[in-house]
Amino acid sequence: MKMKKNLFAIAAVAMVAAVSCNKEIQQENLPVGEVVTFEASVDGAETRVALDGKVSKWEKGDKITIHNGTTGYMFSTTDEGATADFTYAGDDFTGEKFMAVSPAGTYTADVEAKTVGGIVIPDKQVLVAGTYPADAAIAVAYTESQSLSFKNAVALLKFKVKGGAVTYGCFYADGGKGNLTGKYDVAYNDGDLALNPVEAKQWCDFHMNGAALSEEATYYLAVAPAVFETGFAMSLNGVEVKKYSGEYTLKRNKIYDLGTLEYKVADPSSLSWGICGDMTGWAEGADIAMTLDGDWFAAENVVVAAGQYFKLRADGSWNVNRGAEGESPVTLAAGTENSVVHNGQNMTVAAGTYNFYLSKDCTKFKVEAVGGSESPGEKSEWAILGAFNSWADKYFVTT
């Protein structure tokens, strides 16, 4: 295919040297480059995102990836409006068939099969009042010309919040039966899109970088189209606030209005906390129970083998859970308090037997080694006597 290209001239520079013979250095003409241009719209509409009345337009600096089946090239626009020209400067862009993805990223593509891989719908999204998280609102196009008609790969969840200072939340499939975020391959079939999960997750966390969500604003989450076998739910600050039971389907290119979600501060001490992990096989109904004792929930004599991971959850459900902050897995030190958050990371500790403690407000967690209160090398007040030492006044001390 002959590419539509706009020539651009690279200005040459004339330099004058003050030399003894007073001669002028000759001007050199630099090579002329080329600009490849594609025109982009979405779903045949005159808007970038046509989701049941949600309208936004291309903005200056927006970037997309156009893949020729061998290499992905990043195109950008200086336009604003319903449609935009995206350009790439270079004479190495060739091809007859193309897959395109918005926003730009690192993708693989099979232009003959009309598929693109490496699509990621983030499982942690930073909310933007009044619009969607731009990095999560994936759109895909296929073309054999230089006109791109993008199709939205995601569904949007629309909601407002009420009550309390809400700083984070989670939208999740009930019982883990429904894929929402993660890695996907996308197929462009007969003008429609099909998302095939590669490493899918059954939840979507969201936050405002530590700030509280405004009760005046409308927020959006971008999630994969999904079929929920047993329903889905939304939690705010780790407390479930809305639940839909039964089978339900989310379709791409649609907005689903969840209405106003009201957060009421829950008393964590009213929940039944337990330990779930490799030591329980992560199985339902197998959690190691924790009992509230004063200011801490406690579980005693928990045996942890080398390399075993664990988290904490309430009422045997992932709807309300706690994990560590940081990169998974987080290695704990015995006797040290650690901050824990909803949907935090897996935790681990050196092999041994421990007492586990979760603070009453469910923000701190620590492990204490059983029988490990003495410092290494310090003599214990206890001793071992027996027939092997004739019950004599000498003994083996433990340290």
Short mmCIF file of C-alpha atoms in Angstrom, two decimals:
data_model
loop_
_atom_site.label_atom_id
_atom_site.label_comp_id
_atom_site.label_asym_id
_atom_site.label_seq_id
_atom_site.Cartn_x
_atom_site.Cartn_y
_atom_site.Cartn_z
CA MET A 1 0.00 0.00 0.00
CA LYS A 2 1.31 3.43 -0.83
CA MET A 3 1.43 5.39 2.41
CA LYS A 4 -0.01 8.90 2.61
CA LYS A 5 2.94 10.99 3.70
CA ASN A 6 3.58 14.67 4.36
CA LEU A 7 7.03 15.92 3.59
CA PHE A 8 8.74 17.97 6.19
CA ALA A 9 11.93 19.88 5.72
CA ILE A 10 14.68 19.87 8.28
CA ALA A 11 16.18 23.34 8.25
CA ALA A 12 19.78 23.54 7.25
CA VAL A 13 22.16 25.78 9.11
CA ALA A 14 24.67 28.06 7.48
CA MET A 15 27.73 28.82 9.53
CA VAL A 16 30.23 31.53 8.95
CA ALA A 17 33.73 31.01 10.29
CA ALA A 18 36.03 33.85 11.10
CA VAL A 19 39.18 32.50 9.56
CA SER A 20 42.22 34.26 8.29
CA CYS A 21 41.19 33.87 4.63
CA ASN A 22 37.69 35.10 5.55
CA LYS A 23 36.03 32.35 3.50
CA GLU A 24 32.45 31.22 4.19
CA ILE A 25 31.76 27.56 5.02
CA GLN A 26 29.39 26.09 2.45
CA GLN A 27 25.79 25.30 3.52
CA GLU A 28 24.89 21.58 3.69
CA ASN A 29 21.37 20.41 2.84
CA LEU A 30 20.26 17.73 5.35
CA PRO A 31 18.07 14.80 4.23
CA VAL A 32 14.32 15.34 3.99
CA GLY A 33 12.23 13.08 6.24
CA GLU A 34 8.61 11.92 5.92
CA VAL A 35 5.52 11.91 8.13
CA VAL A 36 2.98 9.06 7.98
CA THR A 37 -0.57 10.11 8.85
CA PHE A 38 -3.61 8.10 10.03
CA GLU A 39 -7.01 9.63 10.77
CA ALA A 40 -8.64 8.24 13.94
CA SER A 41 -12.17 8.07 15.32
CA VAL A 42 -14.00 5.59 17.60
CA ASP A 43 -16.76 3.11 16.74
CA GLY A 44 -17.73 5.10 13.70
CA ALA A 45 -18.96 7.91 15.94
CA GLU A 46 -17.70 11.46 16.00
CA THR A 47 -16.26 11.06 19.46
CA ARG A 48 -13.16 9.47 20.84
CA VAL A 49 -15.17 7.58 23.44
CA ALA A 50 -18.79 6.87 22.57
CA LEU A 51 -20.12 5.16 25.68
CA ASP A 52 -23.84 5.80 26.13
CA GLY A 53 -23.48 9.57 26.10
CA LYS A 54 -20.06 9.81 27.72
CA VAL A 55 -18.25 12.12 25.34
CA SER A 56 -14.62 13.15 25.29
CA LYS A 57 -12.37 14.23 22.46
CA TRP A 58 -8.85 13.68 21.32
CA GLU A 59 -6.41 15.99 23.05
CA LYS A 60 -3.07 17.38 22.01
CA GLY A 61 -0.30 14.95 22.88
CA ASP A 62 -2.48 11.80 22.77
CA LYS A 63 -0.54 8.74 21.60
CA ILE A 64 -1.54 5.45 19.97
CA THR A 65 0.37 2.39 18.76
CA ILE A 66 -0.04 1.21 15.17
CA HIS A 67 1.35 -2.28 14.52
CA ASN A 68 2.17 -3.63 11.06
CA GLY A 69 2.47 -7.22 12.29
CA THR A 70 6.20 -6.95 12.83
CA THR A 71 6.75 -3.76 14.80
CA GLY A 72 4.61 -1.38 16.81
CA TYR A 73 5.06 2.32 16.03
CA MET A 74 4.00 5.16 18.30
CA PHE A 75 1.88 7.83 16.63
CA SER A 76 0.87 11.12 18.27
CA THR A 77 -1.47 13.98 17.53
CA THR A 78 -1.43 17.74 17.89
CA ASP A 79 -5.13 17.90 17.07
CA GLU A 80 -8.10 18.38 19.36
CA GLY A 81 -11.60 17.27 18.52
CA ALA A 82 -13.88 14.45 17.48
CA THR A 83 -11.42 13.03 14.97
CA ALA A 84 -7.69 13.55 14.83
CA ASP A 85 -4.71 12.99 12.57
CA PHE A 86 -2.02 10.85 14.20
CA THR A 87 1.46 11.05 12.74
CA TYR A 88 4.76 9.20 12.80
CA ALA A 89 7.98 10.75 11.49
CA GLY A 90 10.14 8.24 9.64
CA ASP A 91 10.48 6.34 6.39
CA ASP A 92 10.64 2.84 8.00
CA PHE A 93 6.88 2.43 8.43
CA THR A 94 5.46 0.01 5.85
CA GLY A 95 2.62 -2.46 5.52
CA GLU A 96 -0.78 -3.25 4.04
CA LYS A 97 -2.71 -4.26 7.17
CA PHE A 98 -2.55 -2.71 10.61
CA MET A 99 -3.74 -3.19 14.19
CA ALA A 100 -3.93 -0.08 16.37
CA VAL A 101 -4.33 0.36 20.14
CA SER A 102 -5.18 3.39 22.25
CA PRO A 103 -3.43 4.37 24.46
CA ALA A 104 0.06 3.67 23.13
CA GLY A 105 1.99 0.80 24.66
CA THR A 106 4.05 -2.32 23.97
CA TYR A 107 1.88 -4.82 22.11
CA THR A 108 2.19 -7.81 19.81
CA ALA A 109 -0.03 -8.23 16.78
CA ASP A 110 -1.02 -10.72 14.09
CA VAL A 111 -2.51 -8.58 11.35
CA GLU A 112 -3.62 -11.59 9.33
CA ALA A 113 -5.57 -13.02 12.26
CA LYS A 114 -6.64 -9.51 13.32
CA THR A 115 -5.46 -10.02 16.91
CA VAL A 116 -3.41 -7.96 19.31
CA GLY A 117 -1.69 -9.17 22.48
CA GLY A 118 -0.27 -7.51 25.55
CA ILE A 119 -3.42 -5.57 26.40
CA VAL A 120 -3.51 -4.70 30.12
CA ILE A 121 -6.56 -3.42 31.97
CA PRO A 122 -5.05 -2.31 35.32
CA ASP A 123 -6.32 -3.96 38.49
CA LYS A 124 -5.38 -0.80 40.39
CA GLN A 125 -6.81 2.40 38.91
CA VAL A 126 -6.35 6.01 39.98
CA LEU A 127 -9.72 7.73 39.72
CA VAL A 128 -10.19 11.03 37.89
CA ALA A 129 -13.28 13.03 38.84
CA GLY A 130 -15.71 13.32 35.95
CA THR A 131 -13.97 10.97 33.55
CA TYR A 132 -12.32 7.56 33.17
CA PRO A 133 -8.70 6.52 33.93
CA ALA A 134 -7.10 7.10 30.53
CA ASP A 135 -4.59 4.24 30.84
CA ALA A 136 -7.41 1.73 31.43
CA ALA A 137 -9.86 2.74 28.68
CA ILE A 138 -8.43 0.47 25.96
CA ALA A 139 -9.65 0.81 22.37
CA VAL A 140 -8.57 -1.29 19.35
CA ALA A 141 -8.79 -0.81 15.58
CA TYR A 142 -7.99 -2.79 12.43
CA THR A 143 -7.53 -1.19 9.03
CA GLU A 144 -6.26 -1.83 5.53
CA SER A 145 -6.25 1.88 4.78
CA GLN A 146 -5.16 4.95 6.73
CA SER A 147 -8.48 5.51 8.43
CA LEU A 148 -8.79 4.10 11.96
CA SER A 149 -12.18 3.43 13.55
CA PHE A 150 -11.38 2.48 17.15
CA LYS A 151 -13.69 0.22 19.12
CA ASN A 152 -13.84 0.39 22.89
CA ALA A 153 -12.62 -2.84 24.50
CA VAL A 154 -13.93 -2.03 27.97
CA ALA A 155 -17.08 -1.30 29.92
CA LEU A 156 -17.28 1.67 32.27
CA LEU A 157 -18.71 1.55 35.79
CA LYS A 158 -20.16 4.88 36.87
CA PHE A 159 -20.73 5.81 40.52
CA LYS A 160 -20.76 8.48 43.22
CA VAL A 161 -19.97 8.09 46.92
CA LYS A 162 -21.62 9.32 50.09
CA GLY A 163 -20.68 9.28 53.77
CA GLY A 164 -17.33 9.21 55.53
CA ALA A 165 -13.93 9.88 54.03
CA VAL A 166 -13.62 7.29 51.25
CA THR A 167 -10.01 6.93 50.08
CA TYR A 168 -10.12 3.55 48.33
CA GLY A 169 -12.45 0.83 47.14
CA CYS A 170 -12.80 -2.36 45.16
CA PHE A 171 -15.18 -3.74 42.54
CA TYR A 172 -15.08 -7.54 42.52
CA ALA A 173 -16.73 -10.69 41.22
CA ASP A 174 -18.62 -12.62 43.89
CA GLY A 175 -16.76 -15.84 44.63
CA GLY A 176 -14.14 -14.94 42.01
CA LYS A 177 -16.49 -15.96 39.18
CA GLY A 178 -15.97 -13.25 36.59
CA ASN A 179 -12.83 -11.73 34.98
CA LEU A 180 -12.45 -7.96 35.25
CA THR A 181 -8.84 -6.83 34.84
CA GLY A 182 -5.40 -8.14 33.92
CA LYS A 183 -3.78 -9.25 30.67
CA TYR A 184 -5.86 -10.00 27.57
CA ASP A 185 -5.57 -10.87 23.91
CA VAL A 186 -8.07 -8.97 21.74
CA ALA A 187 -9.52 -10.28 18.48
CA TYR A 188 -11.15 -8.00 15.92
CA ASN A 189 -13.95 -10.09 14.43
CA ASP A 190 -16.53 -8.84 11.92
CA GLY A 191 -16.28 -5.32 13.24
CA ASP A 192 -16.56 -6.38 16.89
CA LEU A 193 -14.04 -7.15 19.64
CA ALA A 194 -13.57 -10.32 21.69
CA LEU A 195 -11.37 -10.25 24.80
CA ASN A 196 -9.63 -13.48 25.74
CA PRO A 197 -8.10 -13.55 29.24
CA VAL A 198 -4.41 -14.46 29.56
CA GLU A 199 -3.76 -13.56 33.21
CA ALA A 200 -7.10 -12.21 34.34
CA LYS A 201 -8.03 -10.98 37.81
CA GLN A 202 -11.44 -10.90 39.42
CA TRP A 203 -11.25 -7.45 40.98
CA CYS A 204 -10.46 -3.80 40.31
CA ASP A 205 -9.04 -1.67 43.14
CA PHE A 206 -9.26 2.11 42.95
CA HIS A 207 -7.99 5.09 44.91
CA MET A 208 -7.23 8.82 44.70
CA ASN A 209 -3.54 8.74 45.69
CA GLY A 210 -4.42 9.14 49.36
CA ALA A 211 -7.05 11.86 48.86
CA ALA A 212 -10.71 11.36 49.71
CA LEU A 213 -13.29 10.93 46.94
CA SER A 214 -15.58 13.93 46.56
CA GLU A 215 -19.31 13.43 47.18
CA GLU A 216 -19.95 15.96 44.40
CA ALA A 217 -18.02 14.14 41.69
CA THR A 218 -18.86 11.26 39.36
CA TYR A 219 -16.24 8.55 38.94
CA TYR A 220 -15.63 5.79 36.38
CA LEU A 221 -13.80 2.46 36.42
CA ALA A 222 -12.76 0.70 33.20
CA VAL A 223 -13.21 -3.08 33.31
CA ALA A 224 -13.28 -5.95 30.84
CA PRO A 225 -16.62 -7.17 29.51
CA ALA A 226 -17.52 -10.07 31.76
CA VAL A 227 -20.11 -12.66 32.70
CA PHE A 228 -20.61 -12.96 36.46
CA GLU A 229 -21.96 -16.36 37.45
CA THR A 230 -23.00 -15.37 40.97
CA GLY A 231 -22.99 -11.57 40.87
CA PHE A 232 -20.59 -8.83 41.89
CA ALA A 233 -20.10 -6.24 44.61
CA MET A 234 -18.45 -2.94 45.49
CA SER A 235 -16.60 -2.11 48.69
CA LEU A 236 -15.46 1.28 50.04
CA ASN A 237 -12.66 1.53 52.59
CA GLY A 238 -12.80 -2.27 52.89
CA VAL A 239 -16.54 -2.40 53.66
CA GLU A 240 -19.00 -3.96 51.20
CA VAL A 241 -21.60 -1.31 50.28
CA LYS A 242 -23.47 -2.78 47.30
CA LYS A 243 -24.02 -6.29 45.97
CA TYR A 244 -25.73 -7.70 42.89
CA SER A 245 -26.71 -11.36 43.15
CA GLY A 246 -27.27 -13.80 40.33
CA GLU A 247 -25.83 -14.02 36.82
CA TYR A 248 -25.02 -10.69 35.22
CA THR A 249 -23.25 -9.59 32.03
CA LEU A 250 -21.17 -6.49 31.37
CA LYS A 251 -20.77 -5.61 27.69
CA ARG A 252 -18.04 -3.57 26.08
CA ASN A 253 -18.79 -0.02 24.94
CA LYS A 254 -21.41 0.45 27.66
CA ILE A 255 -21.65 2.50 30.85
CA TYR A 256 -23.23 0.83 33.89
CA ASP A 257 -24.52 3.23 36.50
CA LEU A 258 -24.05 1.86 40.02
CA GLY A 259 -25.71 4.92 41.50
CA THR A 260 -24.59 6.49 44.77
CA LEU A 261 -22.64 4.15 47.04
CA GLU A 262 -23.04 4.99 50.71
CA TYR A 263 -20.17 4.21 53.05
CA LYS A 264 -20.89 3.63 56.71
CA VAL A 265 -18.00 3.08 59.07
CA ALA A 266 -18.00 -0.55 60.17
CA ASP A 267 -16.78 -1.83 63.52
CA PRO A 268 -13.95 -4.23 62.59
CA SER A 269 -14.29 -5.96 65.95
CA SER A 270 -17.70 -7.23 64.82
CA LEU A 271 -16.07 -9.24 62.01
CA SER A 272 -14.68 -12.76 62.30
CA TRP A 273 -11.06 -12.62 61.18
CA GLY A 274 -8.96 -15.55 60.07
CA ILE A 275 -5.69 -16.51 58.38
CA CYS A 276 -5.78 -17.85 54.85
CA GLY A 277 -2.70 -19.02 52.99
CA ASP A 278 -0.48 -21.83 51.81
CA MET A 279 -0.81 -23.45 55.22
CA THR A 280 -4.59 -23.75 54.65
CA GLY A 281 -4.37 -24.46 50.93
CA TRP A 282 -6.16 -21.13 50.41
CA ALA A 283 -9.31 -23.24 50.75
CA GLU A 284 -12.77 -21.98 51.57
CA GLY A 285 -13.82 -22.81 55.12
CA ALA A 286 -10.25 -23.64 56.19
CA ASP A 287 -9.17 -20.28 57.64
CA ILE A 288 -7.30 -20.33 60.96
CA ALA A 289 -9.60 -18.42 63.30
CA MET A 290 -8.44 -15.33 65.20
CA THR A 291 -10.03 -14.33 68.51
CA LEU A 292 -10.35 -10.76 69.79
CA ASP A 293 -8.36 -10.35 73.00
CA GLY A 294 -8.24 -6.75 74.22
CA ASP A 295 -6.89 -4.57 71.41
CA TRP A 296 -5.76 -7.45 69.17
CA PHE A 297 -7.22 -10.36 67.24
CA ALA A 298 -4.94 -13.32 67.92
CA ALA A 299 -4.22 -16.82 66.59
CA GLU A 300 -1.68 -18.89 68.50
CA ASN A 301 0.81 -21.55 67.46
CA VAL A 302 0.48 -21.05 63.73
CA VAL A 303 3.06 -23.21 61.94
CA VAL A 304 4.61 -21.58 58.88
CA ALA A 305 6.84 -23.60 56.56
CA ALA A 306 9.57 -22.02 54.43
CA GLY A 307 8.20 -20.09 51.48
CA GLN A 308 4.56 -20.14 52.59
CA TYR A 309 2.44 -17.05 51.93
CA PHE A 310 -0.62 -15.86 53.82
CA LYS A 311 -3.14 -13.01 54.19
CA LEU A 312 -5.96 -12.12 56.59
CA ARG A 313 -9.64 -12.00 55.72
CA ALA A 314 -12.98 -11.47 57.45
CA ASP A 315 -15.89 -13.90 57.59
CA GLY A 316 -14.08 -16.34 55.28
CA SER A 317 -14.51 -14.00 52.29
CA TRP A 318 -12.16 -11.85 50.22
CA ASN A 319 -14.74 -9.04 50.33
CA VAL A 320 -12.87 -7.63 53.35
CA ASN A 321 -9.22 -8.66 53.69
CA ARG A 322 -5.83 -7.39 54.76
CA GLY A 323 -2.36 -7.71 53.27
CA ALA A 324 0.92 -5.85 53.62
CA GLU A 325 1.98 -2.70 51.82
CA GLY A 326 4.86 -3.02 49.37
CA GLU A 327 5.93 -5.46 46.66
CA SER A 328 4.58 -9.01 46.91
CA PRO A 329 5.51 -11.02 48.86
CA VAL A 330 6.35 -8.91 51.89
CA THR A 331 8.71 -10.64 54.33
CA LEU A 332 7.86 -9.90 57.96
CA ALA A 333 10.25 -9.69 60.88
CA ALA A 334 9.06 -11.27 64.13
CA GLY A 335 8.07 -8.73 66.75
CA THR A 336 7.70 -5.85 64.29
CA GLU A 337 4.38 -4.11 63.60
CA ASN A 338 3.46 -3.80 59.93
CA SER A 339 0.79 -1.70 58.23
CA VAL A 340 -1.89 -3.77 56.48
CA VAL A 341 -4.47 -2.61 53.93
CA HIS A 342 -7.42 -4.02 52.03
CA ASN A 343 -6.28 -6.12 49.06
CA GLY A 344 -2.66 -5.71 50.19
CA GLN A 345 0.19 -8.02 49.27
CA ASN A 346 0.88 -11.60 50.34
CA MET A 347 2.99 -11.91 53.48
CA THR A 348 5.62 -14.43 54.51
CA VAL A 349 7.93 -15.05 57.48
CA ALA A 350 10.86 -17.35 58.23
CA ALA A 351 9.85 -20.95 58.91
CA GLY A 352 8.72 -21.47 62.48
CA THR A 353 5.79 -21.39 64.90
CA TYR A 354 4.21 -18.02 65.60
CA ASN A 355 1.41 -16.17 67.30
CA PHE A 356 -0.38 -13.88 64.82
CA TYR A 357 -1.84 -10.53 65.93
CA LEU A 358 -4.16 -8.13 64.02
CA SER A 359 -4.98 -4.81 65.68
CA LYS A 360 -8.61 -4.19 66.61
CA ASP A 361 -8.88 -1.42 64.01
CA CYS A 362 -7.37 -3.79 61.41
CA THR A 363 -4.54 -1.46 60.40
CA LYS A 364 -1.54 -3.20 62.07
CA PHE A 365 -0.28 -6.79 62.01
CA LYS A 366 2.61 -8.58 63.72
CA VAL A 367 3.92 -12.07 64.33
CA GLU A 368 5.65 -13.23 67.50
CA ALA A 369 7.84 -16.35 67.51
CA VAL A 370 6.58 -18.91 70.00
CA GLY A 371 9.24 -19.35 72.72
CA GLY A 372 11.39 -16.81 70.99
CA SER A 373 11.36 -13.93 73.45
CA GLU A 374 15.07 -14.23 74.38
CA SER A 375 17.70 -12.65 72.24
CA PRO A 376 19.92 -15.02 70.25
CA GLY A 377 22.72 -16.37 72.46
CA GLU A 378 21.13 -15.29 75.74
CA LYS A 379 20.78 -18.06 78.32
CA SER A 380 17.30 -19.10 79.31
CA GLU A 381 16.25 -19.57 82.91
CA TRP A 382 14.99 -23.01 81.92
CA ALA A 383 17.18 -26.11 81.80
CA ILE A 384 16.91 -29.72 80.70
CA LEU A 385 17.77 -32.47 83.21
CA GLY A 386 17.33 -36.19 83.00
CA ALA A 387 18.85 -39.65 83.27
CA PHE A 388 21.33 -38.73 80.54
CA ASN A 389 23.02 -36.37 83.01
CA SER A 390 22.16 -38.38 86.15
CA TRP A 391 19.83 -35.59 87.20
CA ALA A 392 23.00 -33.79 88.23
CA ASP A 393 23.53 -30.17 88.96
CA LYS A 394 24.58 -29.51 85.41
CA TYR A 395 22.35 -29.05 82.48
CA PHE A 396 21.90 -28.09 78.89
CA VAL A 397 20.58 -24.60 78.55
CA THR A 398 18.39 -23.47 75.72
CA THR A 399 19.14 -20.20 73.94
#
